Structures are given as C-alpha cells and as structure tokens.
Amino acid sequence: MRLYISKLLSMVLPVIGVLGIFGFAFAGNIMYGWEMFVGLSLLSGLINTIFFRCPHCGKSIPANSTVNQKYCPLCGEDLGMKPSRISYYGRCHRDKDGTYRGFTTVGPMVFIVSLFILSLIVIVVFGVESLSKGIGRLAMILAFIVSVVLSVFCRIVVSSALKLDDNAIYYSKWPFRWRRYDIEDILEMEKKITPFYHVNRGYVFATSQGIIAIPMASYAGGQEIFQRFTEILGQDMPDVRPDLVLSKRSEQAKADEDRYNEAVTRFNELQSTKDNK
C-alpha cells in the first residue's frame, strides 16, 4: 500500500466513524454508531502502524506526522510523498499587479468542520423541524457564533498570512492586521545580519524594527512566495522541513535557536552603537 493512501485511510476512517455515530443516532440506535466508530478507529491505527512505514529504514512513522510528511522523522530520508491539497499548509497565488499572497486554510477549515459537527448535534437533540423556530434556531445561531470564535482562535494561534510585492513584505498574525517590512530596509540590514531558516520560528531576517521571523511551514503549499523573497535578498531558498518543526528539541532546532539568539544580540549591539552616536 502506498504511503499517501495508508495515511489518507488512517485519517478518513475515524471521520467516517464520527459520521456513523450521527447517522445511527438519526436511525434511533446510536450504539451501532459507537461500535462503528471504535471499529474504524482501531482499523485506522492498524493501517497506520502496519503500512505507514519509511521505505528506507522500514520503521513505522509516528502517527502525529502530517499527511504532508516529506521526510522520515526517524532517518531523515525523503519519503517521496506529494503535498496534500487539504491540510494545514497554505496556498499562494500571484495577483495581476505582481503581488504574491500566501495564506493558510486553518481558519476556514475549523469553521466548516465545527459548524458541521455542531449542526448535527443540534439536529440530533432538537430535531430538523425545530431549526427554523424557537430553541432550535437559537441553538443554530450559537453554533455559528462558536464556530466563528473557534476559527478566529485557531487562525491566531497556528495560522498567518503573508504578502510580498516589489517594495515590501507584509505579515499578518492577527486577522486584518498587517505589519510592513520594507525590502530596502531588509537589504540594508542584511549586510550586518544574514537571514537564515529556523526550523521552528521560520525565515529569520533583520530590519530596523528588530529581528523578524516568519513561519515558512505555513506556506508549504505555495513556496514560490519565499522563493521570490530569498531571490530578492540574494539568499538560497531553504529546504523547509515540517517534520523538524514538530520537534522543538531536535539538534537542528537547538542550533537554530542559538543562531537566532546571536542575531538578536548582534542587533542589540548595533542599536546600542547607533544610539551612542
């Protein structure tokens, strides 16, 4: 069985089990639904353990590895898996004016999934006929509000957005709030502090505002935005390793953190010298 098929099955089967719970609840026998869920979840675990193995070292790849896993987290070899189009990893496109826009799909996906699940719960509890009146309508409104809150929360915690034009790069951690970093300023600071890729923080570079880190793994679905950005800076495009991002205690992460701290120290020294003048 191919790696991406085994990973897809191990992810989809529990979801089918959850839908089975709601389906049998409508049919009046929710116990069958729970049996279906437990059975499919066990089957999912078996498929992940038996078939989701590295073709190089032969070891089972940990279950917390993403469907976009490119490298084996155990031996580091390329697994040969193509990125999934439905994942945390983002998208990127270029406008007619030449502006690159990178974004992640976490917020919309959380909203859709949350609203779907909460809507099914409301239907099971109150019935379909109550959705257009009384407490059923109120429950659906609350389900919508909760889904919006969850999507915004997840957007802030694990997601972001990015824009790049000929003059600046823009980063947004909070929805609709952008920070601008001028290319000329970055190029000027590059002469003093060299940009580099941090496996956990992302792409690190210096500006007159401070040391900036933008998470590159967020845009693994469309890395052309970083390809263009590194070309402007005259740097090589780094090989993004989502599997290393998962391990904050890896040797690479420790080395990158030391380099990041050195960059911060260097920046503070430059600012101190500038202020003394």
mmCIF file of C-alpha atoms in Angstrom:
data_model
loop_
_atom_site.group_PDB
_atom_site.id
_atom_site.type_symbol
_atom_site.label_atom_id
_atom_site.label_comp_id
_atom_site.label_asym_id
_atom_site.label_seq_id
_atom_site.Cartn_x
_atom_site.Cartn_y
_atom_site.Cartn_z
ATOM 1 C CA MET A 1 0.000 0.000 0.000
ATOM 2 C CA ARG A 2 1.348 3.431 -0.961
ATOM 3 C CA LEU A 3 2.284 5.767 1.882
ATOM 4 C CA TYR A 4 -0.160 8.528 0.995
ATOM 5 C CA ILE A 5 -3.021 6.012 0.665
ATOM 6 C CA SER A 6 -2.306 4.479 4.082
ATOM 7 C CA LYS A 7 -2.057 7.926 5.682
ATOM 8 C CA LEU A 8 -5.244 9.080 3.991
ATOM 9 C CA LEU A 9 -7.118 5.992 5.170
ATOM 10 C CA SER A 10 -5.864 6.372 8.728
ATOM 11 C CA MET A 11 -7.209 9.944 8.737
ATOM 12 C CA VAL A 12 -10.500 9.370 6.908
ATOM 13 C CA LEU A 13 -11.712 6.217 8.703
ATOM 14 C CA PRO A 14 -12.201 7.897 12.138
ATOM 15 C CA VAL A 15 -14.084 10.735 10.412
ATOM 16 C CA ILE A 16 -16.424 8.186 8.800
ATOM 17 C CA GLY A 17 -16.876 6.662 12.247
ATOM 18 C CA VAL A 18 -17.953 10.023 13.684
ATOM 19 C CA LEU A 19 -20.449 10.460 10.857
ATOM 20 C CA GLY A 20 -21.678 6.937 11.615
ATOM 21 C CA ILE A 21 -22.479 7.960 15.184
ATOM 22 C CA PHE A 22 -24.724 10.764 13.954
ATOM 23 C CA GLY A 23 -26.226 8.592 11.235
ATOM 24 C CA PHE A 24 -27.247 5.812 13.617
ATOM 25 C CA ALA A 25 -28.460 8.428 16.115
ATOM 26 C CA PHE A 26 -30.958 9.576 13.479
ATOM 27 C CA ALA A 27 -31.922 5.931 12.888
ATOM 28 C CA GLY A 28 -32.631 5.515 16.597
ATOM 29 C CA ASN A 29 -29.749 3.213 17.546
ATOM 30 C CA ILE A 30 -26.683 5.235 18.472
ATOM 31 C CA MET A 31 -24.936 2.167 19.962
ATOM 32 C CA TYR A 32 -24.311 0.811 16.464
ATOM 33 C CA GLY A 33 -22.733 4.146 15.624
ATOM 34 C CA TRP A 34 -20.312 3.920 18.546
ATOM 35 C CA GLU A 35 -19.397 0.358 17.580
ATOM 36 C CA MET A 36 -18.718 1.539 14.039
ATOM 37 C CA PHE A 37 -16.575 4.422 15.325
ATOM 38 C CA VAL A 38 -14.473 2.197 17.601
ATOM 39 C CA GLY A 39 -14.002 -0.407 14.870
ATOM 40 C CA LEU A 40 -12.917 2.117 12.240
ATOM 41 C CA SER A 41 -10.616 3.876 14.710
ATOM 42 C CA LEU A 42 -8.880 0.579 15.517
ATOM 43 C CA LEU A 43 -8.603 -0.211 11.803
ATOM 44 C CA SER A 44 -7.120 3.247 11.239
ATOM 45 C CA GLY A 45 -4.478 2.605 13.894
ATOM 46 C CA LEU A 46 -3.588 -0.781 12.405
ATOM 47 C CA ILE A 47 -3.225 0.673 8.901
ATOM 48 C CA ASN A 48 -1.008 3.485 10.210
ATOM 49 C CA THR A 49 1.167 1.050 12.194
ATOM 50 C CA ILE A 50 1.483 -1.679 9.544
ATOM 51 C CA PHE A 51 1.616 0.257 6.263
ATOM 52 C CA PHE A 52 2.769 3.816 7.064
ATOM 53 C CA ARG A 53 6.455 2.888 7.156
ATOM 54 C CA CYS A 54 9.556 4.530 5.767
ATOM 55 C CA PRO A 55 10.687 2.778 2.563
ATOM 56 C CA HIS A 56 14.305 3.458 3.548
ATOM 57 C CA CYS A 57 14.654 2.444 7.218
ATOM 58 C CA GLY A 58 11.488 0.321 7.347
ATOM 59 C CA LYS A 59 10.369 1.807 10.669
ATOM 60 C CA SER A 60 6.787 2.874 11.415
ATOM 61 C CA ILE A 61 6.349 6.635 11.006
ATOM 62 C CA PRO A 62 4.790 8.252 14.132
ATOM 63 C CA ALA A 63 1.034 8.842 13.952
ATOM 64 C CA ASN A 64 1.428 12.570 14.662
ATOM 65 C CA SER A 65 3.261 13.065 11.358
ATOM 66 C CA THR A 66 1.216 15.074 8.893
ATOM 67 C CA VAL A 67 -0.205 13.935 5.571
ATOM 68 C CA ASN A 68 2.333 16.323 4.032
ATOM 69 C CA GLN A 69 5.262 14.461 5.592
ATOM 70 C CA LYS A 70 8.157 14.842 3.134
ATOM 71 C CA TYR A 71 10.983 13.321 5.165
ATOM 72 C CA CYS A 72 11.122 10.397 7.546
ATOM 73 C CA PRO A 73 11.382 11.865 11.083
ATOM 74 C CA LEU A 74 13.475 8.830 12.097
ATOM 75 C CA CYS A 75 16.151 8.532 9.405
ATOM 76 C CA GLY A 76 15.667 11.834 7.535
ATOM 77 C CA GLU A 77 15.284 10.286 4.064
ATOM 78 C CA ASP A 78 12.821 11.663 1.508
ATOM 79 C CA LEU A 79 9.558 9.685 1.611
ATOM 80 C CA GLY A 80 8.532 10.788 -1.881
ATOM 81 C CA MET A 81 5.065 11.935 -0.770
ATOM 82 C CA LYS A 82 3.407 14.788 -2.638
ATOM 83 C CA PRO A 83 1.822 17.562 -0.509
ATOM 84 C CA SER A 84 -1.890 17.175 0.147
ATOM 85 C CA ARG A 85 -4.185 19.941 -1.092
ATOM 86 C CA ILE A 86 -6.259 19.690 2.093
ATOM 87 C CA SER A 87 -4.017 20.416 5.047
ATOM 88 C CA TYR A 88 -2.689 22.994 7.457
ATOM 89 C CA TYR A 89 -0.088 24.014 4.915
ATOM 90 C CA GLY A 90 -1.020 27.071 2.958
ATOM 91 C CA ARG A 91 -1.685 28.297 -0.516
ATOM 92 C CA CYS A 92 -0.001 31.005 -2.551
ATOM 93 C CA HIS A 93 -1.011 32.945 -5.634
ATOM 94 C CA ARG A 94 0.179 35.968 -7.583
ATOM 95 C CA ASP A 95 -2.076 38.917 -8.413
ATOM 96 C CA LYS A 96 -2.138 40.668 -11.774
ATOM 97 C CA ASP A 97 -0.084 43.506 -10.274
ATOM 98 C CA GLY A 98 2.650 41.022 -9.328
ATOM 99 C CA THR A 99 1.878 40.852 -5.592
ATOM 100 C CA TYR A 100 2.337 37.411 -4.036
ATOM 101 C CA ARG A 101 -0.192 36.357 -1.396
ATOM 102 C CA GLY A 102 0.332 33.389 0.925
ATOM 103 C CA PHE A 103 -2.271 32.153 3.383
ATOM 104 C CA THR A 104 -3.222 29.097 5.405
ATOM 105 C CA THR A 105 -6.532 27.255 5.431
ATOM 106 C CA VAL A 106 -6.784 26.621 9.179
ATOM 107 C CA GLY A 107 -9.437 29.240 9.946
ATOM 108 C CA PRO A 108 -11.932 28.324 7.192
ATOM 109 C CA MET A 109 -11.437 24.596 7.762
ATOM 110 C CA VAL A 110 -12.055 24.905 11.511
ATOM 111 C CA PHE A 111 -15.194 26.972 10.857
ATOM 112 C CA ILE A 112 -16.621 24.468 8.357
ATOM 113 C CA VAL A 113 -15.866 21.398 10.487
ATOM 114 C CA SER A 114 -17.084 22.996 13.733
ATOM 115 C CA LEU A 115 -20.314 24.280 12.197
ATOM 116 C CA PHE A 116 -20.972 20.901 10.570
ATOM 117 C CA ILE A 117 -20.469 18.936 13.799
ATOM 118 C CA LEU A 118 -22.407 21.404 15.972
ATOM 119 C CA SER A 119 -25.244 21.488 13.439
ATOM 120 C CA LEU A 120 -25.511 17.702 13.547
ATOM 121 C CA ILE A 121 -25.611 17.807 17.347
ATOM 122 C CA VAL A 122 -28.394 20.418 17.272
ATOM 123 C CA ILE A 123 -30.355 18.329 14.780
ATOM 124 C CA VAL A 124 -29.951 15.171 16.890
ATOM 125 C CA VAL A 125 -31.021 16.958 20.096
ATOM 126 C CA PHE A 126 -33.833 19.213 18.843
ATOM 127 C CA GLY A 127 -34.856 17.674 15.501
ATOM 128 C CA VAL A 128 -34.835 19.071 11.967
ATOM 129 C CA GLU A 129 -38.242 20.744 12.276
ATOM 130 C CA SER A 130 -37.055 22.929 15.193
ATOM 131 C CA LEU A 131 -34.220 24.612 13.261
ATOM 132 C CA SER A 132 -36.450 27.393 11.935
ATOM 133 C CA LYS A 133 -38.094 28.310 15.221
ATOM 134 C CA GLY A 134 -37.650 28.661 18.947
ATOM 135 C CA ILE A 135 -34.800 26.994 20.771
ATOM 136 C CA GLY A 136 -33.619 25.146 17.663
ATOM 137 C CA ARG A 137 -32.999 28.421 15.826
ATOM 138 C CA LEU A 138 -31.234 29.847 18.903
ATOM 139 C CA ALA A 139 -29.039 26.738 19.102
ATOM 140 C CA MET A 140 -28.027 27.118 15.437
ATOM 141 C CA ILE A 141 -27.151 30.783 15.991
ATOM 142 C CA LEU A 142 -24.996 29.786 18.968
ATOM 143 C CA ALA A 143 -23.386 27.029 16.872
ATOM 144 C CA PHE A 144 -22.497 29.604 14.210
ATOM 145 C CA ILE A 145 -21.016 32.003 16.794
ATOM 146 C CA VAL A 146 -18.980 29.237 18.454
ATOM 147 C CA SER A 147 -17.643 28.132 15.057
ATOM 148 C CA VAL A 148 -16.575 31.700 14.229
ATOM 149 C CA VAL A 149 -14.829 32.081 17.597
ATOM 150 C CA LEU A 150 -13.009 28.753 17.190
ATOM 151 C CA SER A 151 -11.888 29.592 13.650
ATOM 152 C CA VAL A 152 -10.549 33.010 14.681
ATOM 153 C CA PHE A 153 -8.791 31.487 17.704
ATOM 154 C CA CYS A 154 -7.106 28.812 15.582
ATOM 155 C CA ARG A 155 -6.223 31.425 12.930
ATOM 156 C CA ILE A 156 -4.372 33.434 15.585
ATOM 157 C CA VAL A 157 -2.685 30.503 17.335
ATOM 158 C CA VAL A 158 -1.449 28.355 14.433
ATOM 159 C CA SER A 159 -2.030 30.350 11.267
ATOM 160 C CA SER A 160 -0.989 33.526 9.480
ATOM 161 C CA ALA A 161 -0.945 35.334 6.147
ATOM 162 C CA LEU A 162 1.759 36.891 4.011
ATOM 163 C CA LYS A 163 2.077 39.328 1.096
ATOM 164 C CA LEU A 164 5.093 40.284 -0.999
ATOM 165 C CA ASP A 165 5.475 42.999 -3.631
ATOM 166 C CA ASP A 166 8.487 44.769 -5.124
ATOM 167 C CA ASN A 167 8.744 47.181 -2.218
ATOM 168 C CA ALA A 168 7.892 45.284 0.960
ATOM 169 C CA ILE A 169 6.887 42.042 2.635
ATOM 170 C CA TYR A 170 3.752 42.088 4.820
ATOM 171 C CA TYR A 171 2.967 39.676 7.646
ATOM 172 C CA SER A 172 -0.351 39.150 9.450
ATOM 173 C CA LYS A 173 -0.686 37.084 12.619
ATOM 174 C CA TRP A 174 -3.973 38.655 13.705
ATOM 175 C CA PRO A 175 -6.776 38.774 11.076
ATOM 176 C CA PHE A 176 -6.826 42.041 9.119
ATOM 177 C CA ARG A 177 -3.741 43.424 10.927
ATOM 178 C CA TRP A 178 -0.652 43.687 8.715
ATOM 179 C CA ARG A 179 2.945 44.582 9.512
ATOM 180 C CA ARG A 180 5.048 46.005 6.707
ATOM 181 C CA TYR A 181 8.800 45.465 6.314
ATOM 182 C CA ASP A 182 10.463 47.428 3.504
ATOM 183 C CA ILE A 183 12.745 45.498 1.159
ATOM 184 C CA GLU A 184 15.337 48.296 1.125
ATOM 185 C CA ASP A 185 15.489 48.213 4.907
ATOM 186 C CA ILE A 186 15.911 44.419 4.924
ATOM 187 C CA LEU A 187 18.661 44.572 2.291
ATOM 188 C CA GLU A 188 20.486 47.229 4.302
ATOM 189 C CA MET A 189 20.335 45.131 7.478
ATOM 190 C CA GLU A 190 21.317 42.008 5.519
ATOM 191 C CA LYS A 191 24.829 43.424 5.237
ATOM 192 C CA LYS A 192 25.105 43.172 9.026
ATOM 193 C CA ILE A 193 22.896 40.205 9.914
ATOM 194 C CA THR A 194 22.491 37.372 7.387
ATOM 195 C CA PRO A 195 18.955 35.922 7.021
ATOM 196 C CA PHE A 196 18.549 32.220 7.757
ATOM 197 C CA TYR A 197 15.933 29.481 8.130
ATOM 198 C CA HIS A 198 14.939 28.412 11.648
ATOM 199 C CA VAL A 199 13.121 25.046 11.686
ATOM 200 C CA ASN A 200 10.678 26.250 14.355
ATOM 201 C CA ARG A 201 10.500 30.024 14.020
ATOM 202 C CA GLY A 202 10.610 30.154 10.214
ATOM 203 C CA TYR A 203 12.605 32.507 7.984
ATOM 204 C CA VAL A 204 14.560 34.941 10.165
ATOM 205 C CA PHE A 205 15.782 38.322 8.907
ATOM 206 C CA ALA A 206 16.681 41.694 10.367
ATOM 207 C CA THR A 207 15.010 45.068 9.874
ATOM 208 C CA SER A 208 15.421 48.426 11.599
ATOM 209 C CA GLN A 209 12.368 47.392 13.657
ATOM 210 C CA GLY A 210 14.078 44.294 15.028
ATOM 211 C CA ILE A 211 14.650 40.619 14.254
ATOM 212 C CA ILE A 212 11.650 39.208 12.348
ATOM 213 C CA ALA A 213 10.696 35.536 11.999
ATOM 214 C CA ILE A 214 8.014 34.437 9.529
ATOM 215 C CA PRO A 215 6.859 30.772 9.663
ATOM 216 C CA MET A 216 7.718 29.215 6.321
ATOM 217 C CA ALA A 217 5.982 25.905 7.004
ATOM 218 C CA SER A 218 2.690 27.808 6.927
ATOM 219 C CA TYR A 219 3.166 28.254 3.203
ATOM 220 C CA ALA A 220 4.488 24.826 2.205
ATOM 221 C CA GLY A 221 1.616 24.584 -0.276
ATOM 222 C CA GLY A 222 2.970 27.566 -2.199
ATOM 223 C CA GLN A 223 6.630 28.223 -1.515
ATOM 224 C CA GLU A 224 7.055 30.455 -4.562
ATOM 225 C CA ILE A 225 6.447 33.464 -2.297
ATOM 226 C CA PHE A 226 9.553 32.585 -0.278
ATOM 227 C CA GLN A 227 11.413 31.585 -3.424
ATOM 228 C CA ARG A 228 10.892 35.122 -4.720
ATOM 229 C CA PHE A 229 11.696 36.710 -1.344
ATOM 230 C CA THR A 230 15.008 34.857 -0.975
ATOM 231 C CA GLU A 231 15.899 35.709 -4.573
ATOM 232 C CA ILE A 232 15.419 39.420 -3.774
ATOM 233 C CA LEU A 233 17.693 39.047 -0.744
ATOM 234 C CA GLY A 234 20.284 37.112 -2.755
ATOM 235 C CA GLN A 235 19.927 34.065 -0.491
ATOM 236 C CA ASP A 236 19.336 30.394 -1.272
ATOM 237 C CA MET A 237 15.815 29.053 -0.795
ATOM 238 C CA PRO A 238 15.940 26.756 2.283
ATOM 239 C CA ASP A 239 14.557 23.240 2.295
ATOM 240 C CA VAL A 240 11.514 23.504 4.558
ATOM 241 C CA ARG A 241 11.260 20.526 6.917
ATOM 242 C CA PRO A 242 7.789 20.272 8.517
ATOM 243 C CA ASP A 243 8.902 17.107 10.326
ATOM 244 C CA LEU A 244 11.658 19.035 12.123
ATOM 245 C CA VAL A 245 9.209 21.793 13.026
ATOM 246 C CA LEU A 246 7.325 19.200 15.073
ATOM 247 C CA SER A 247 10.427 18.502 17.161
ATOM 248 C CA LYS A 248 11.447 21.591 19.120
ATOM 249 C CA ARG A 249 14.114 19.581 20.938
ATOM 250 C CA SER A 250 15.929 18.352 17.842
ATOM 251 C CA GLU A 251 19.613 19.158 17.435
ATOM 252 C CA GLN A 252 18.792 21.321 14.428
ATOM 253 C CA ALA A 253 16.228 23.294 16.432
ATOM 254 C CA LYS A 254 18.763 23.889 19.218
ATOM 255 C CA ALA A 255 21.411 25.050 16.746
ATOM 256 C CA ASP A 256 18.922 27.353 15.008
ATOM 257 C CA GLU A 257 17.827 28.831 18.343
ATOM 258 C CA ASP A 258 21.449 29.590 19.243
ATOM 259 C CA ARG A 259 21.874 31.316 15.891
ATOM 260 C CA TYR A 260 18.649 33.271 16.469
ATOM 261 C CA ASN A 261 19.865 34.458 19.881
ATOM 262 C CA GLU A 262 23.159 35.507 18.323
ATOM 263 C CA ALA A 263 21.249 37.550 15.730
ATOM 264 C CA VAL A 264 19.223 39.253 18.465
ATOM 265 C CA THR A 265 22.407 40.023 20.416
ATOM 266 C CA ARG A 266 24.062 41.383 17.287
ATOM 267 C CA PHE A 267 21.043 43.574 16.555
ATOM 268 C CA ASN A 268 21.027 44.960 20.095
ATOM 269 C CA GLU A 269 24.733 45.764 19.806
ATOM 270 C CA LEU A 270 24.135 47.614 16.539
ATOM 271 C CA GLN A 271 21.268 49.583 18.080
ATOM 272 C CA SER A 272 23.389 50.443 21.114
ATOM 273 C CA THR A 273 26.218 51.694 18.899
ATOM 274 C CA LYS A 274 23.758 53.726 16.841
ATOM 275 C CA ASP A 275 22.238 55.326 19.937
ATOM 276 C CA ASN A 276 25.650 56.249 21.350
ATOM 277 C CA LYS A 277 26.476 58.119 18.159
#
